[in-house]
Every structure is written in structure tokens, then in C-alpha cells.
CSV table of C-alpha atoms and ligand atoms in Angstrom, one decimal:
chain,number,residue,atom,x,y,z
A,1401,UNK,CA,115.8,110.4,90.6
A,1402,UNK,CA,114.4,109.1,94.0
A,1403,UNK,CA,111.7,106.8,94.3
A,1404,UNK,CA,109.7,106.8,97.0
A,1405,UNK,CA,106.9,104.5,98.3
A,1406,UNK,CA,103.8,105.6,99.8
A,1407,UNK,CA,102.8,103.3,102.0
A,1408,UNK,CA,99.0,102.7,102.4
A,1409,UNK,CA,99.2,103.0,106.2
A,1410,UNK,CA,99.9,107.1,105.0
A,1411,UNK,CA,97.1,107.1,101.7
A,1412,UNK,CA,94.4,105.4,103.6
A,1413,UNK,CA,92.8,104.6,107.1
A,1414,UNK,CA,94.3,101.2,107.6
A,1415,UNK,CA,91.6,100.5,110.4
A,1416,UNK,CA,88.5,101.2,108.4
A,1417,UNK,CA,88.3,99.5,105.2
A,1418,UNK,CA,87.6,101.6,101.6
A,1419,UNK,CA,88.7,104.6,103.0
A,1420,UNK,CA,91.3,107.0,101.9
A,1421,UNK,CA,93.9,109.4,103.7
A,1422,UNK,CA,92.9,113.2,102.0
A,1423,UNK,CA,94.2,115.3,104.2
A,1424,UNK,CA,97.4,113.3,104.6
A,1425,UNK,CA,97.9,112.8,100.9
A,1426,UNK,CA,97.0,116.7,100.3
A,1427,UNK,CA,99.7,117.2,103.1
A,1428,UNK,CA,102.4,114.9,101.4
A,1429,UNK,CA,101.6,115.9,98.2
A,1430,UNK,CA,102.8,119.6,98.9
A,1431,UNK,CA,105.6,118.3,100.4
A,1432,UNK,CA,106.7,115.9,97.0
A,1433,UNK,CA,106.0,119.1,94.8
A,1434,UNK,CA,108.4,121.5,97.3
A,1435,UNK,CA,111.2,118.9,97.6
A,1436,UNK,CA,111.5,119.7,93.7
A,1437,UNK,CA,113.5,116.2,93.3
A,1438,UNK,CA,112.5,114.0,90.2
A,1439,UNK,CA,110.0,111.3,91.5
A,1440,UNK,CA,109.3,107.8,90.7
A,1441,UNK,CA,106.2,107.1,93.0
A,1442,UNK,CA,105.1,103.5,93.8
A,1443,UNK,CA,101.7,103.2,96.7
A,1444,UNK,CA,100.2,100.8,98.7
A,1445,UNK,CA,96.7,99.2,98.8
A,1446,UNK,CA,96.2,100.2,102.8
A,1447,UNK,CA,92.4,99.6,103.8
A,1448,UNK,CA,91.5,99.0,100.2
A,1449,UNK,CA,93.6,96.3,98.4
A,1450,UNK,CA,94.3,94.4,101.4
A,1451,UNK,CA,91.0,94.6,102.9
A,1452,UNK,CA,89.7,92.9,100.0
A,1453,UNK,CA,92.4,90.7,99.6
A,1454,UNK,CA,91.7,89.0,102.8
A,1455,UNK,CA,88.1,88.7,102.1
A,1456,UNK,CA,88.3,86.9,98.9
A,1457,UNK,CA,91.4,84.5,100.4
A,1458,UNK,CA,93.9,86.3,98.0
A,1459,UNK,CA,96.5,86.5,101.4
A,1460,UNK,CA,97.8,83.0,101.2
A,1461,UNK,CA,101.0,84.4,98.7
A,1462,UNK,CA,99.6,81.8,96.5
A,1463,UNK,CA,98.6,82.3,92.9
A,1464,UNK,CA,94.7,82.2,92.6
A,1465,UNK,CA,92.6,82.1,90.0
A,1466,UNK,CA,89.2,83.5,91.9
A,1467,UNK,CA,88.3,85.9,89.4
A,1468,UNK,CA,85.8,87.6,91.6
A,1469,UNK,CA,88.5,88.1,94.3
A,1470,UNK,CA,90.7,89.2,91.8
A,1471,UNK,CA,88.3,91.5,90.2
A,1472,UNK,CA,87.2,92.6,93.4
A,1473,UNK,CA,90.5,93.5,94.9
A,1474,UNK,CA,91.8,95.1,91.6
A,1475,UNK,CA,88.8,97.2,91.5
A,1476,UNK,CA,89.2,98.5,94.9
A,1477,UNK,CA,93.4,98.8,93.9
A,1478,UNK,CA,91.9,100.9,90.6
A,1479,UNK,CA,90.0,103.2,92.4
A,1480,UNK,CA,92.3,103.9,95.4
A,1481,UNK,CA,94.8,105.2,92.5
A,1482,UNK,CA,92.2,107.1,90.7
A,1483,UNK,CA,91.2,108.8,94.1
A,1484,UNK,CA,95.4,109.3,94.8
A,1485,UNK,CA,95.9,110.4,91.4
A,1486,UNK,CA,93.3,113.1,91.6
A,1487,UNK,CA,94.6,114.7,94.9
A,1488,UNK,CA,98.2,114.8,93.4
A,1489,UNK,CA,97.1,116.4,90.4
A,1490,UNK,CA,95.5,119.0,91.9
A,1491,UNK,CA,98.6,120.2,94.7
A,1492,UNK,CA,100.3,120.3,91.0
A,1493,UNK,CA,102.1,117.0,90.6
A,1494,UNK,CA,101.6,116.2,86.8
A,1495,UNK,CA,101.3,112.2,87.3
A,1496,UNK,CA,101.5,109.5,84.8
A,1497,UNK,CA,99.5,106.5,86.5
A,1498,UNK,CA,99.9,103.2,84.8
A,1499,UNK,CA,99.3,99.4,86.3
A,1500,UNK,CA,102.5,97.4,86.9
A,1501,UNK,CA,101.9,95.2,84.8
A,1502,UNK,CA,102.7,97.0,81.8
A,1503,UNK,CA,106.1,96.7,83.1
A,1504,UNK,CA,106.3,92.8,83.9
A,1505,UNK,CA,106.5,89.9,82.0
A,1506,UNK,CA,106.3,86.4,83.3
A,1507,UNK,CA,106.6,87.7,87.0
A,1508,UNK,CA,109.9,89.5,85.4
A,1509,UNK,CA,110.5,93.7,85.1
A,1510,UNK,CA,110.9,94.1,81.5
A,1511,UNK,CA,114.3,96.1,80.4
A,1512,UNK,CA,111.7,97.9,78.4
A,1513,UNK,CA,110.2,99.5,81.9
A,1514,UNK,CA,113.7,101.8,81.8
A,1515,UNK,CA,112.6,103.4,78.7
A,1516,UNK,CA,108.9,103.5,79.3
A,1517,UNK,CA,109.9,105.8,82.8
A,1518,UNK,CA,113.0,107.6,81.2
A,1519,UNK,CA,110.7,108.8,78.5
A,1520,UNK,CA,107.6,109.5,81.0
A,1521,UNK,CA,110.4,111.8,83.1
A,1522,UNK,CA,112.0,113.5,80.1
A,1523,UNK,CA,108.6,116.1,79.7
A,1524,UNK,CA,108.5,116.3,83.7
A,1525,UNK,CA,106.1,114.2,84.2
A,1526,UNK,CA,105.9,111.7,87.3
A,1527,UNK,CA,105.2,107.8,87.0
A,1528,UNK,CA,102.9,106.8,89.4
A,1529,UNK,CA,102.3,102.9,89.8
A,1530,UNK,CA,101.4,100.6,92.7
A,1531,UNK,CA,100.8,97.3,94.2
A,1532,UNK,CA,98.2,95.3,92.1
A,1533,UNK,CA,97.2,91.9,91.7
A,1534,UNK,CA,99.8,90.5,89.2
A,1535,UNK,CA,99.2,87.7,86.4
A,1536,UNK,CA,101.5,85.3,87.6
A,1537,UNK,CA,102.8,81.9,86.1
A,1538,UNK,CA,99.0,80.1,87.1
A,1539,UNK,CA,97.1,82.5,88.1
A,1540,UNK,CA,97.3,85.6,89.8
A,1541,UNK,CA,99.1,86.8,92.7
A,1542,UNK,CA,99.1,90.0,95.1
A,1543,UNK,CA,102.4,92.3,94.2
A,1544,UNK,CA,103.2,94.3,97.1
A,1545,UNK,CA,104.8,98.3,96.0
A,1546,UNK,CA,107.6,97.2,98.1
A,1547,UNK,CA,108.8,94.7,95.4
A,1548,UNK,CA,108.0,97.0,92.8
A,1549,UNK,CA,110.1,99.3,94.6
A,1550,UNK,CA,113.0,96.9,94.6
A,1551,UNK,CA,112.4,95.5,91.0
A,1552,UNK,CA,112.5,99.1,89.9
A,1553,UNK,CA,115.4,100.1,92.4
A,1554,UNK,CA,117.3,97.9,90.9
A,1555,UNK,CA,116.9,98.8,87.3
A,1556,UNK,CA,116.8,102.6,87.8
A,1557,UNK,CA,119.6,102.8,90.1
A,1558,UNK,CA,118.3,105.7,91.9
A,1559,UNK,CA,119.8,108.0,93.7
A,1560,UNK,CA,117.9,106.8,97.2
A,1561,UNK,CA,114.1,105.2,98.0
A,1562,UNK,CA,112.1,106.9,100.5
A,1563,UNK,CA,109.5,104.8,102.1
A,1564,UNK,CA,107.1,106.7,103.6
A,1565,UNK,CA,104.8,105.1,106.2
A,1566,UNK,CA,103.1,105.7,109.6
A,1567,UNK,CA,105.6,105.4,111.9
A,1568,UNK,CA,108.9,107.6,112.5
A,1569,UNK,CA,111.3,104.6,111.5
A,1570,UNK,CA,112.5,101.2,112.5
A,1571,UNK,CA,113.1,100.7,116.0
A,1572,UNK,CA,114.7,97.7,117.2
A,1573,UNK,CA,111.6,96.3,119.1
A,1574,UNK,CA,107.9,96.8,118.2
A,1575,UNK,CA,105.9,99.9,120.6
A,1576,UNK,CA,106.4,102.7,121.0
A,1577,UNK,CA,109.1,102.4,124.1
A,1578,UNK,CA,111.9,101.4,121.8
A,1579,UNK,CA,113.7,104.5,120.7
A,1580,UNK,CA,113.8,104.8,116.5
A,1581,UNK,CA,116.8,104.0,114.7
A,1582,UNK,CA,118.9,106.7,113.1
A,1583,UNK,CA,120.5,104.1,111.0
A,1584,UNK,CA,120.0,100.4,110.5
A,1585,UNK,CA,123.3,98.4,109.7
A,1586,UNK,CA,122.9,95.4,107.7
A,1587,UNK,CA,124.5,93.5,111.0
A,1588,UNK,CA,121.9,94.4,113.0
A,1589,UNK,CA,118.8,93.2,110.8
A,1590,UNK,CA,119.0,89.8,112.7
A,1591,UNK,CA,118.5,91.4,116.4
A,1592,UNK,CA,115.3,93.3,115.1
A,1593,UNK,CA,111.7,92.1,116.2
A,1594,UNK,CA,108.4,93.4,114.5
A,1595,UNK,CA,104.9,93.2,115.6
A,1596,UNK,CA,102.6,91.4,113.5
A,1597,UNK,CA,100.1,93.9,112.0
A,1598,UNK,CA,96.4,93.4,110.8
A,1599,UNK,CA,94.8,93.7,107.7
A,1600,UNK,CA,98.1,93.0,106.1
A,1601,UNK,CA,98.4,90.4,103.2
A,1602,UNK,CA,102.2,91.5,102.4
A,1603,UNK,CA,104.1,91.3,104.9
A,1604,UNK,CA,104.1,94.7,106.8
A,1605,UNK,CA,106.9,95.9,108.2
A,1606,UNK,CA,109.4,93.1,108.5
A,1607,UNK,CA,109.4,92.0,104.1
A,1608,UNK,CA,109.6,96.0,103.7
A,1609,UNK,CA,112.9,95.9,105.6
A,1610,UNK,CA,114.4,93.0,103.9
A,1611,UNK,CA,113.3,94.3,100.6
A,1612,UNK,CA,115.1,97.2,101.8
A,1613,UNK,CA,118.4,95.4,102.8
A,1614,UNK,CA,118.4,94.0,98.8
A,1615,UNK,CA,117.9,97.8,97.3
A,1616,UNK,CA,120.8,98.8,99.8
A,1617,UNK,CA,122.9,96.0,98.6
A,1618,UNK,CA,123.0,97.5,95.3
A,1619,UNK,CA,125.3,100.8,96.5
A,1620,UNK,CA,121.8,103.0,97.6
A,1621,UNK,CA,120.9,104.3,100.4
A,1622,UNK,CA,116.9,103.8,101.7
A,1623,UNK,CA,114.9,106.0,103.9
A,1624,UNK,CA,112.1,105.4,105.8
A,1625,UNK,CA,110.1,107.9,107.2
A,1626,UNK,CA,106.8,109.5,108.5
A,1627,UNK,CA,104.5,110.5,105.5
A,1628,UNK,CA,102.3,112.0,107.7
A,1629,UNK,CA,105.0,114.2,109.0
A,1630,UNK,CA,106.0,117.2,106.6
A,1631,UNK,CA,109.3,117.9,108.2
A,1632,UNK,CA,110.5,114.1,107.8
A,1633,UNK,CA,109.6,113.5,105.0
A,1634,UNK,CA,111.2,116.4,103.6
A,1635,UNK,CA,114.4,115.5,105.4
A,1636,UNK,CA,114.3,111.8,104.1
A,1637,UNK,CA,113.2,112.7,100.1
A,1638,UNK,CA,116.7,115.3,100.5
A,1639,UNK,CA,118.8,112.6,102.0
A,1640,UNK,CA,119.4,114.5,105.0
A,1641,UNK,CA,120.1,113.4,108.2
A,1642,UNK,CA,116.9,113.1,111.1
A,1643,UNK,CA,114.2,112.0,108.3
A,1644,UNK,CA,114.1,108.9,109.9
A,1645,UNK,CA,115.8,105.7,110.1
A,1646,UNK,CA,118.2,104.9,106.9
A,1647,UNK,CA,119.7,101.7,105.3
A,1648,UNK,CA,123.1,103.0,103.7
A,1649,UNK,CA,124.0,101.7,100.5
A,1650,UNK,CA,126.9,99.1,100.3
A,1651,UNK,CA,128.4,96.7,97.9
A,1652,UNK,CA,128.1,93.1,98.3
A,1653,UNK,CA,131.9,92.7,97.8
A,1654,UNK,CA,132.9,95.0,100.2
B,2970,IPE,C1,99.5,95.5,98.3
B,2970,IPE,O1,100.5,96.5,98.1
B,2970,IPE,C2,98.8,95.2,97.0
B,2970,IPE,C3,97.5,94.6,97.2
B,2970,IPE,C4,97.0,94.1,98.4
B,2970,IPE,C5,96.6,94.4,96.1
B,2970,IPE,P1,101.4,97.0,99.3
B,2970,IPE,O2,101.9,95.8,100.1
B,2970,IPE,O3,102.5,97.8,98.7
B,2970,IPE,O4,100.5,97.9,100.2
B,2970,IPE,P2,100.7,98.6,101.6
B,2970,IPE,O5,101.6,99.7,101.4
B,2970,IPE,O6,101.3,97.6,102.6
B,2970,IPE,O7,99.3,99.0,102.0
């Protein structure tokens, strides 16, 4: 089983807000059904979740109990998976979309979330969740994919996560000078420098690689890679060398 994340910088036009990716998710789509490896997929808000976010102050990492912001933001979450859901259906993929928070309790992935996915991948179908505004303790708070990911990663034990953005990889120094990574060793996370992007309320690229560094600290590999590039992505859901940059798996011990 892979997991793989699709970031909303590849589902939607992060520049222009409330508007979706097709051709770039009818791309990727043909390349998840061809890869023929079982799928876990988690996806980003992009240009909707985080657009509204912003607006309605949900970016602080606070828990909030706006409930127009939060209602806002969800709804824009909703229909950016209704939207994803649809093109994915129709290259084929038989999805099974659900809200995270049928998997979480108190801020917590529930054991339970094991057999909830184990049984939604026994008939062949493929889970489909994503980054939502989460109940929290207070209030609620904004759950980036990339810590569902991990939560999930974690649990699962999959056999590697793919996350698939807009760029080729990490490269040690924001622009696109700086040459991309083949592969990241843990050593060198410290000597790494990212740019600060817009329209972000998670974090970007910077919590996606130490979210990252935690999943390969539990013995499995990570990818990331160019969604909007067929031949990568292929490469990185196959484990194969070239798909990008990767984060091999090691054991805290070691
Ligand atoms: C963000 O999820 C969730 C909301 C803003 C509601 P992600 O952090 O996974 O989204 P992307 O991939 O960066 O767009």
C-alpha cells in the first residue's frame, strides 16, 4: 500500500482562489490508475481551504471557534473534494471519500481508522480523505493532509508516501538555481532553507519536510515529486530512482 498526498499546489491554481487543477488532476489521475499500486490518497486545500482560511483568521494554528470561518472554509474543503472526487471517478479510480474526522478522536487517529481503510481496500476501493478543519480540544483547528499523512503513515506502515506537489523535489536553497536533491539525508535537514510561500496557512514546504523526516523515522521511505509531471510521478509512486527527491526510511536506533 502507498499513500500518497496530493498537494493542492497540483489540484488547484494556488494563485487564484476557488479554482481547481482539471487538467492536472485528469493527468495524475491516469497516471494513479496505470501505476496499478494500492492507494491511500490524502489532498490539500490549495486556493480553496487556505484562501478561506486566511480570510476568516483560521491561520493563526490556534483553535477557533468562528463558526462562519469554520463553515466557510469547510465548505470550500467540501466542495474541492466533491469536484476531485468526480474527476477521479471518471479516469476509473473507484474512490471512497470520507472527512478525517471520522478517523480522529480528541485530536488522536483512532486504532479503529486501520480497520475502517483495511476494509475500504479489501473490495478495491481507494480511501480518499483530506485536510479539513478539525474539532479540536476548544474549538476547531485547520489539519493540514501532511499530518494526516503522517498520522496514517504511522498506523498503516506503508510500503512508501508519495508527496506529489509542484515542484521537482527539495533543493537545498529556495529558486530555481539550486539543483534538486536526489536524496535528502536526515543530516542534512538542518543546512536546508525554504522560501516562505503565500496563501499558505500550514506551513508549506518546510512542516511537509519535517513531517516527512518523522514518517521516515519509522523504517519508510518518502517521495516527493512533481504531480504535474507524468513520468515522475510514476517513478516516485514505483519507488524508483529519478521521481524526485527521497527521504529513505531508517530506524531511530540505528
Ligand atoms: C490544509 O491542508 C487544510 C485547510 C486549509 C483547510 P493542506 O495543508 O494539506 O493543503 P495544501 O496541500 O498545502 O494545499
Amino acid at each position: 500500500m502507498i499513500i500518497v498526498k496530493l498537494g493542492g499546489s497540483v489540484i488547484t491554481k494556488k494563485a487564484t482562489p476557488l479554482t481547481i487543477n482539471r487538467e492536472a488532476i485528469a493527468q495524475l489521475a491516469t497516471t494513479l490508475k496505470e501505476s496499478r499500486v494500492p492507494l491511500i490518497i490524502v489532498h490539500g486545500a490549495g486556493s480553496f481551504g487556505h484562501y478561506n482560511a486566511g480570510r476568516f483568521g483560521l491561520d493563526s494554528g490556534e483553535e477557533t471557534r468562528n463558526p462562519e470561518g469554520i463553515a466557510r472554509t469547510r465548505d470550500s474543503v467540501l466542495h474541492l473534494n466533491l469536484s476531485l472526487t468526480k474527476i477521479l471517478q471518471e479516469s476509473g479510480l473507484n474512490i471512497y471519500s470520507f472527512p478525517p474526522i471520522a478517523l480522529y478522536r480528541e485530536g488522536k487517529l483512532e486504532t479503529h481508522a486501520n480497520k475502517v481503510i483495511t476494509e475500504i481496500m479489501k473490495i478495491n476501493l481507494i480511501p480518499l480523505t483530506y485536510g479539513d478543519v478539525m474539532l479540536g480540544e476548544n474549538g476547531f483547528r485547520i489539519m493540514s493532509g501532511d499530518v494526516i499523512v503522517r498520522d496514517l503513515a504511522i498506523l498503516l506502515k506503508p510500503e512508501r508516501i508519495v508527496f506529489a506537489s509542484d515542484v521537482d523535489g527539495i533543493s537545498e536553497k529556495p529558486g530555481k538555481k539550486s539543483p534538486i536533491l536526489r536524496e535528502l539525508d536526515r543530516g542534512m535537514i538542518h543546512k536546508l532553507s525554504f522560501s516562505k510561500v503565500r496563501n499558505d496557512v500550514t506551513g508549506g514546504m518546510e512542516s511537509k519536510v519535517l513531517e516527512a523526516m518523522r514518517i521516515a523515522g519509522q523504517g519508510i521511505d518518502v517521495f516527493f515529486t512533481n504531480g504535474l509531471r507524468r513520468d515522475r510521478l510514476m517513478k516516485a509512486l514505483k519507488g524508483e530512482k529519478d521521481g524526485g527527491t527521497v527521504i529513505r526510511g531508517f530506524n531511530y536506533e540505528n
